[in-house]
Coordinates of C-alpha atoms in Angstrom, one line a residue:
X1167 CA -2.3 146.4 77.7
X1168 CA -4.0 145.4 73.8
X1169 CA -3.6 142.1 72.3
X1170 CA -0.3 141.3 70.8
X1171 CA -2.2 140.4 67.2
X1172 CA 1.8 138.5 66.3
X1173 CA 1.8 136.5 69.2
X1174 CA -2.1 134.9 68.2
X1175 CA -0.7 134.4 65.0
X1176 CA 3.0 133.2 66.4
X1177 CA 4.7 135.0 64.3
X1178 CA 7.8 137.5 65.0
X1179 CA 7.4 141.3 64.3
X1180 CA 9.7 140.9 61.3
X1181 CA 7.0 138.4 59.7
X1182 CA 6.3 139.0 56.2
X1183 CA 3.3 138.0 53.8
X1184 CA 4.3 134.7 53.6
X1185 CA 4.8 133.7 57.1
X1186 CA 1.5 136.0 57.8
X1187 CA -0.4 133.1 55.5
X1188 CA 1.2 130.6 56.6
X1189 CA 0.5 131.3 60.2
X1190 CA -3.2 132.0 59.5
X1191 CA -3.7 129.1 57.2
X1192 CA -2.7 126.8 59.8
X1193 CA -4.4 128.0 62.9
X1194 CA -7.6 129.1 61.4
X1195 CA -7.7 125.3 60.4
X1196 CA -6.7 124.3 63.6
X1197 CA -9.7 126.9 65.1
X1198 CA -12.1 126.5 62.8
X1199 CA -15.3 126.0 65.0
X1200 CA -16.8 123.3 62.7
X1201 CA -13.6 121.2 63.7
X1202 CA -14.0 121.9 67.4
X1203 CA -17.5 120.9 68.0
X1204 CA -16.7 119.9 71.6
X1205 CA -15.1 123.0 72.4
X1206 CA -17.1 125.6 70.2
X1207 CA -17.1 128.5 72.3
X1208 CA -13.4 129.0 72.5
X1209 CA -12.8 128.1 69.4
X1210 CA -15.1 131.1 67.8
X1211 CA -13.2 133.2 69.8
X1212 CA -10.0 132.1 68.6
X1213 CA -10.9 131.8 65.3
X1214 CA -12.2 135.4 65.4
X1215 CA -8.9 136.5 66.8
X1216 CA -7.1 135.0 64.6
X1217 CA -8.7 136.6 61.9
X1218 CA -8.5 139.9 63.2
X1219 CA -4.6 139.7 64.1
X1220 CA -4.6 138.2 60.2
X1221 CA -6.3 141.3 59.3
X1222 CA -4.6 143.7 61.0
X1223 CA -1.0 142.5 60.1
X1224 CA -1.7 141.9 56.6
X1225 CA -3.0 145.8 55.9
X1226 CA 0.4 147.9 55.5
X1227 CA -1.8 150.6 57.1
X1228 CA -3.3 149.0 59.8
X1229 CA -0.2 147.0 61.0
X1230 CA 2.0 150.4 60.9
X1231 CA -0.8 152.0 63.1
X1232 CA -0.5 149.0 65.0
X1233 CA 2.6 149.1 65.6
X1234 CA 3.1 152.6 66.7
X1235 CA 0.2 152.8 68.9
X1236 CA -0.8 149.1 70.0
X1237 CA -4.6 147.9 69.7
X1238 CA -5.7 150.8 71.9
X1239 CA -4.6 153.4 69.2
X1240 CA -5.8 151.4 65.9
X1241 CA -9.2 151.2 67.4
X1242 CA -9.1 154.8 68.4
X1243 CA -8.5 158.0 66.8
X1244 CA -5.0 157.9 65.7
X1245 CA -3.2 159.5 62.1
X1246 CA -1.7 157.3 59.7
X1247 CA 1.6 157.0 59.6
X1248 CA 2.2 160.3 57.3
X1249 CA -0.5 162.8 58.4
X1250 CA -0.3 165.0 61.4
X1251 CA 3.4 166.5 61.9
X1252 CA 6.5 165.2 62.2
X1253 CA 6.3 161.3 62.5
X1254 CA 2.7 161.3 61.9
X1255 CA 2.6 161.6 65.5
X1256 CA -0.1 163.7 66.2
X1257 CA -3.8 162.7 67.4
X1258 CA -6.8 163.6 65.2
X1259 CA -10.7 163.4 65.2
X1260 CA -11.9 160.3 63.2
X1261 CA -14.2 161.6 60.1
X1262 CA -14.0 161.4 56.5
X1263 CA -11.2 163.9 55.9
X1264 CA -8.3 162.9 53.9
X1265 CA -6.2 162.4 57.2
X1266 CA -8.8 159.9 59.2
X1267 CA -7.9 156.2 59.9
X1268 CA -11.1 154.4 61.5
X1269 CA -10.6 150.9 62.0
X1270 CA -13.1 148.7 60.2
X1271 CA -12.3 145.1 60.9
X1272 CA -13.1 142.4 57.6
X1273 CA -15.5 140.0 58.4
X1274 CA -13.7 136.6 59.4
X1275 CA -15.6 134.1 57.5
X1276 CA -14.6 136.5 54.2
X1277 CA -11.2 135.9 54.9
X1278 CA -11.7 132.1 55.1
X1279 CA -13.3 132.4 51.9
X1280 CA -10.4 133.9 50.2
X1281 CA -7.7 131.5 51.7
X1282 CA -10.0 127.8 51.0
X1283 CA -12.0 129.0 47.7
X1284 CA -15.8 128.8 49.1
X1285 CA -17.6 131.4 47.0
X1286 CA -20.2 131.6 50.5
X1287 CA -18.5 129.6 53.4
X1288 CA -20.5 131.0 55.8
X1289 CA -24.6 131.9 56.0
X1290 CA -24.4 133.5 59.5
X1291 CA -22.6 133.7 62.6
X1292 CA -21.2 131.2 64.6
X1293 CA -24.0 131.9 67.6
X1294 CA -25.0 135.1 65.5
X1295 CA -23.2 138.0 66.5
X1296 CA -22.8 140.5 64.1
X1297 CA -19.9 142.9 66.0
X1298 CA -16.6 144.1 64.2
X1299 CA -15.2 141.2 63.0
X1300 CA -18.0 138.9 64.2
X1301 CA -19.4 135.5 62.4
X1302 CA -22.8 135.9 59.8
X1303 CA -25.3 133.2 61.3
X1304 CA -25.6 129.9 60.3
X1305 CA -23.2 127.2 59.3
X1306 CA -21.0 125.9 56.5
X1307 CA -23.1 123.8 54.3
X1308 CA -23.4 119.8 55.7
X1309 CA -20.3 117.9 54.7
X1310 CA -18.3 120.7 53.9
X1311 CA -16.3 120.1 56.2
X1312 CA -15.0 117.0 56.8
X1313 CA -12.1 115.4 58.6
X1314 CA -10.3 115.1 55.3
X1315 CA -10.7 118.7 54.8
X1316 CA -9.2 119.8 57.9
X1317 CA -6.8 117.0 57.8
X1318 CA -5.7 117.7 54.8
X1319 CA -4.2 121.3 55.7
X1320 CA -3.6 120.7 59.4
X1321 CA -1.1 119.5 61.4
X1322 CA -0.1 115.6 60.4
X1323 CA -2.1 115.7 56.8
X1324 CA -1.7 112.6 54.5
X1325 CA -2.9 111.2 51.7
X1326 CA -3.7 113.3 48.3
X1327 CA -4.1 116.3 50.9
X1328 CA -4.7 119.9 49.4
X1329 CA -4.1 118.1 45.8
X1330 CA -7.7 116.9 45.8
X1331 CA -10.5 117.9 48.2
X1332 CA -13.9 117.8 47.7
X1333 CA -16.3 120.5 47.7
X1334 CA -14.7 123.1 46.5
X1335 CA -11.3 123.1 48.4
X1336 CA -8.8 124.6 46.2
X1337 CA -6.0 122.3 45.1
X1338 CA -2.2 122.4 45.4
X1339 CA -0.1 123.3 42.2
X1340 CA 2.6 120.6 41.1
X1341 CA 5.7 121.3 42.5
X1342 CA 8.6 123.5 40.6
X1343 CA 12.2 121.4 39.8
X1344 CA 15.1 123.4 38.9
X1345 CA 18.4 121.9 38.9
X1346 CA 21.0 123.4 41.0
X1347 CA 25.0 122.5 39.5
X1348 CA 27.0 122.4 42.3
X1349 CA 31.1 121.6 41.8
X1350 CA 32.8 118.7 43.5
X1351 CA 34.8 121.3 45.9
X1352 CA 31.3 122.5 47.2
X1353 CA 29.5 119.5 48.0
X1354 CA 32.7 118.4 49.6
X1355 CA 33.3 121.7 51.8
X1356 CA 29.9 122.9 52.1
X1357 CA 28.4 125.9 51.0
X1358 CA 26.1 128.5 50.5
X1359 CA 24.0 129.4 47.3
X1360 CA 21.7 132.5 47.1
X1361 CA 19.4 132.4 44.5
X1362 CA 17.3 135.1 43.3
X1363 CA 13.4 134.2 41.7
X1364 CA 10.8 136.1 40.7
X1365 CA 7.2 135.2 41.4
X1366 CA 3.5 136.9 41.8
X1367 CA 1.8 137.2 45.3
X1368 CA -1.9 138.5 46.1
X1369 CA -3.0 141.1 48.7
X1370 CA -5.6 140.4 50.7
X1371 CA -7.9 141.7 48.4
X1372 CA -7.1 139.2 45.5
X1373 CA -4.8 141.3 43.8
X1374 CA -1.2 140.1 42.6
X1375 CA 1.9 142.1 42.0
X1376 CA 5.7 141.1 40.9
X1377 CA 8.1 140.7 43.4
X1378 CA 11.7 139.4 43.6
X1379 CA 13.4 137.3 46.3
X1380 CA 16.5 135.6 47.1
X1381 CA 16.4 132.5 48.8
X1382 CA 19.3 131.1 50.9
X1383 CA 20.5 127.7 50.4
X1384 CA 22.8 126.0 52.9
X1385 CA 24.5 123.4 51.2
X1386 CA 25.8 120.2 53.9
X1387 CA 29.2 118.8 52.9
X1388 CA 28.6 115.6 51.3
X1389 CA 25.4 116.2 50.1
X1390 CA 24.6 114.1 46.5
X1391 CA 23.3 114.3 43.6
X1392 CA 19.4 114.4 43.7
X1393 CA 19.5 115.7 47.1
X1394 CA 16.4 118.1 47.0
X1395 CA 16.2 121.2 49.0
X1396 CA 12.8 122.9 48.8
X1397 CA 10.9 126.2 49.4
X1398 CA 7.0 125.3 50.4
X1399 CA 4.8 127.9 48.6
X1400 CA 7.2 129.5 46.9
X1401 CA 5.0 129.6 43.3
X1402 CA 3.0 132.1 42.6
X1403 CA 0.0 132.3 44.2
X1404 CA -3.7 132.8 42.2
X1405 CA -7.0 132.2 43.6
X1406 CA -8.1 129.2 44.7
X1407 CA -4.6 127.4 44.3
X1408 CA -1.8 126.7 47.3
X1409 CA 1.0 127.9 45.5
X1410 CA 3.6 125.5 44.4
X1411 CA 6.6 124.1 46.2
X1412 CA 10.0 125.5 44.9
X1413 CA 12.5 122.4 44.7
X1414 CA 15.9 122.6 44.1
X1415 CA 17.8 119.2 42.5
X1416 CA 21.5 119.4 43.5
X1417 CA 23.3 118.1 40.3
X1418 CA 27.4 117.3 40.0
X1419 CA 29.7 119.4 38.0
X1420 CA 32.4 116.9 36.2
X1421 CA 35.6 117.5 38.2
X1422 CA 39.0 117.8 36.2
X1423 CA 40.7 114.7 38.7
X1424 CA 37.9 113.3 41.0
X1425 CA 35.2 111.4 40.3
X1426 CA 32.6 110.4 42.9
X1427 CA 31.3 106.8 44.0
X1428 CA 28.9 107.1 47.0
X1429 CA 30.8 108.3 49.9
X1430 CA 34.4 107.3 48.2
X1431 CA 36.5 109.6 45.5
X1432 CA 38.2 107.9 42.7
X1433 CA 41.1 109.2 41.1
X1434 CA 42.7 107.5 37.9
X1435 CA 46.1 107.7 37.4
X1436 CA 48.6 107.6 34.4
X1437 CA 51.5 105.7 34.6
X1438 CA 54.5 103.8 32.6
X1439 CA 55.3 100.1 32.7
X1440 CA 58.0 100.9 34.3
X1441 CA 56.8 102.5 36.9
X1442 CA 54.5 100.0 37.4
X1443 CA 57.1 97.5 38.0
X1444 CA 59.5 99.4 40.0
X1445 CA 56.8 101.9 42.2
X1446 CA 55.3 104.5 41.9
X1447 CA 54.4 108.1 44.0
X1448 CA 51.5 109.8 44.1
X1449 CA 51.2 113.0 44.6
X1450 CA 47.3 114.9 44.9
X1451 CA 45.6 118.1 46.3
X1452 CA 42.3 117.2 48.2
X1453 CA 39.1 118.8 47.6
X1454 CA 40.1 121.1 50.8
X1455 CA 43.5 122.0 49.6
X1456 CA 45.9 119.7 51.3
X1457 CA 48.8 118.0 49.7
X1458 CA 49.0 114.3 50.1
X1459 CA 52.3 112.2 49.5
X1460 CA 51.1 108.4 48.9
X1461 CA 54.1 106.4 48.0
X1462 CA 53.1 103.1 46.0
X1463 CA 55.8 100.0 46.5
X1464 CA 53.6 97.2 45.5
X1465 CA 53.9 96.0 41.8
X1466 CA 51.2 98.0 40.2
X1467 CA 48.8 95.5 38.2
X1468 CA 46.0 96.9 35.6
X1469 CA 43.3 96.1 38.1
X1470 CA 45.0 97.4 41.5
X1471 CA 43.4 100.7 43.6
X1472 CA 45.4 101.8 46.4
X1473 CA 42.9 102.2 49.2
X1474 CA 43.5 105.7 51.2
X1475 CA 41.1 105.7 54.0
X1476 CA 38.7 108.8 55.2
X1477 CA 40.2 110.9 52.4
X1478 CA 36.8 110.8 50.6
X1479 CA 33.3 112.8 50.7
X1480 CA 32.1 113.6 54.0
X1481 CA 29.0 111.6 54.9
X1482 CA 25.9 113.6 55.7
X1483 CA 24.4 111.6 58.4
X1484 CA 27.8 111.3 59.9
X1485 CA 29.5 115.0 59.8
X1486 CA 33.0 113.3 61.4
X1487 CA 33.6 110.4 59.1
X1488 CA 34.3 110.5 55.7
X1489 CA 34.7 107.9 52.3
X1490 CA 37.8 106.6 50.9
X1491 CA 40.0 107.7 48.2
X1492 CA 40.4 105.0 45.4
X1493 CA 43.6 105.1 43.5
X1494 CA 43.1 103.5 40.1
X1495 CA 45.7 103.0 37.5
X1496 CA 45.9 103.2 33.9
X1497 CA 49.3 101.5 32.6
X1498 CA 50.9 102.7 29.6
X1499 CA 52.4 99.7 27.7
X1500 CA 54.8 100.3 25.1
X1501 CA 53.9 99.9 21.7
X1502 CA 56.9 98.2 20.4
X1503 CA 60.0 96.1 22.1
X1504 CA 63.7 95.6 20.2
X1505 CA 64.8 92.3 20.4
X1506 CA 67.2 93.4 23.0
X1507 CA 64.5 94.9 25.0
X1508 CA 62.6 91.7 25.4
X1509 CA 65.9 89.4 26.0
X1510 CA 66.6 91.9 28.7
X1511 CA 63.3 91.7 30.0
X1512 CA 63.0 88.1 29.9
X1513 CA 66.5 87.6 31.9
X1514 CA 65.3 90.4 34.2
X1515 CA 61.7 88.2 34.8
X1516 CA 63.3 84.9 34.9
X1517 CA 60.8 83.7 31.9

């Protein structure tokens, strides 16, 4: 049985460019025999694998051949996927006719040098070797790479990272903001956003091309403003550059009769002096649709809230509690009083 290039790479069969890059960014670091220096031997041949799985599954050609005919068939004699018959399924003499496929791996040090920006990474081969896909001789130049380096793009990388290496290493680009308005009813339920953005990627060989995709945004309930949701590498990608994080900014709608404090929903409320003094009902729809009944008995004073527990927003960290709902009151005094209206009131108040 041939290798299984999207299990060195760890990625599913559905991977696309993106994952493909991610994958081999992160394990070519991790391989890279210039970190390994006590384990050099395996980690050329990883590294060399890697590249070649990276190679393979990046080149629409090679990974359809790939994945019709296994490693056996791409290094054989084997059509591309639209010569030969029905289903391009039909065996063929390797040559330089205009239906030939010969598998010619890239050099893996070349594909290095267009993922970390060294313009002549490597001088030889790791132990020589000069076979498909094998190392040129010789070594990067001293210093190049340093722990910072690796560090930097490996697992558990701090500090100004990818932003600012030395020698060469290509930077990170500043991360995208883009606010995303979300109404009090979603933050509250939960839901989902798609959102559609356009942005350039490059081939393998460098060049870039257009393309559109919508990303998926699960949104918790309870969620706040400023909570940031974001897309690593989602920029568009030029040479010698990480492409930029993609970072969503949830922002608040206004809401027609909530407002939000923290966890807790505040609802103001109109009401007479009369009703004030005598009680009061309140009737509201939640956020979810239920109707509440909250009957008010207490004399009503400017600065009174009635408290209704867990009928706030839901707290993130803790899906089954909730906030409070905070009943405030705006009183409505009258603008005038007869003289009989004050005698009565007076007699009424014992003043």
């Amino acid at each position: 049985m041939g290798v299984d290039y999207y299990k060195i790479l760890q990625v599913d069969r559905s991977a696309k460019d993106d994952d493909l890059k991610k994958a081999y960014r992160k394990l070519a670091m991790k391989w890279h025999p210039d970190k390994n220096p006590n384990n050099k031997k395996e980690a050329e041949a990883k590294f060399k694998q890697i590249s070649e799985a990276y190679d393979v599954l990046s080149d629409p050609q090679k990974r359809v051949i790939y994945d019709q005919y296994g490693e056996e068939g791409l290094k054989g004699q084997v059509p591309p996927p639209d010569a030969g018959g029905p289903g391009g399924s039909t065996f063929f003499s390797a040559g330089d006719g205009p239906t030939s496929f010969r598998f010619n791996p890239r050099n893996a040090d070349d594909i290095f040098a267009e993922f970390f920006g060294f313009s002549s990474p490597f001088g030889g081969g790791f132990g020589g070797g000069g076979g498909p896909g094998g190392m040129r001789g010789g070594r990067f130049p001293s210093g190049m790479f340093r722990e910072d380096l690796f560090g930097s793009f490996g697992e558990g990388g701090s500090g100004a990272g990818a932003a600012s290496l030395n020698h060469g290493a290509f930077r990170k680009a500043g991360p995208i903001e883009k606010r995303l308005p979300c109404s009090l009813e979603e933050l509250y339920n939960g839901t989902t956003k798609k959102m559609k953005i356009s942005r350039e990627i490059a081939d393998v060989s460098g060049k870039t091309r257009q393309v559109e995709e919508i990303l998926t945004i699960d949104i918790k309930p309870g969620w706040k403003k400023g909570t940031k949701i974001t897309f690593p590498e989602k920029g568009n990608e030029q040479p010698y550059v990480v492409p930029a994080d993609l970072v969503f900014i949830i922002d608040e709608k206004p809401h027609g009769v909530f407002s939000r404090d923290g966890n807790d929903l505040v609802l103001l409320q109109k009401i007479s002096l009369a009703e004030a003094l005598t009680g009061y009902t309140v009737y509201i729809t939640t956020l979810d649709g239920r109707n509440l009944t909250i009957p008010i008995n207490n004399v009503i004073q400017p600065s009174y809230e009635e408290i209704v527990p867990k009928e706030g927003m839901p707290i993130p960290k803790e899906p089954t509690k909730k906030g409070n709902l905070r009943i405030k009151f705006n009183i409505k005094f009258p603008s005038r009083l007869t003289s009989e209206q004050k005698a009565g009131i007076k007699k009424l108040l014992g003043a």
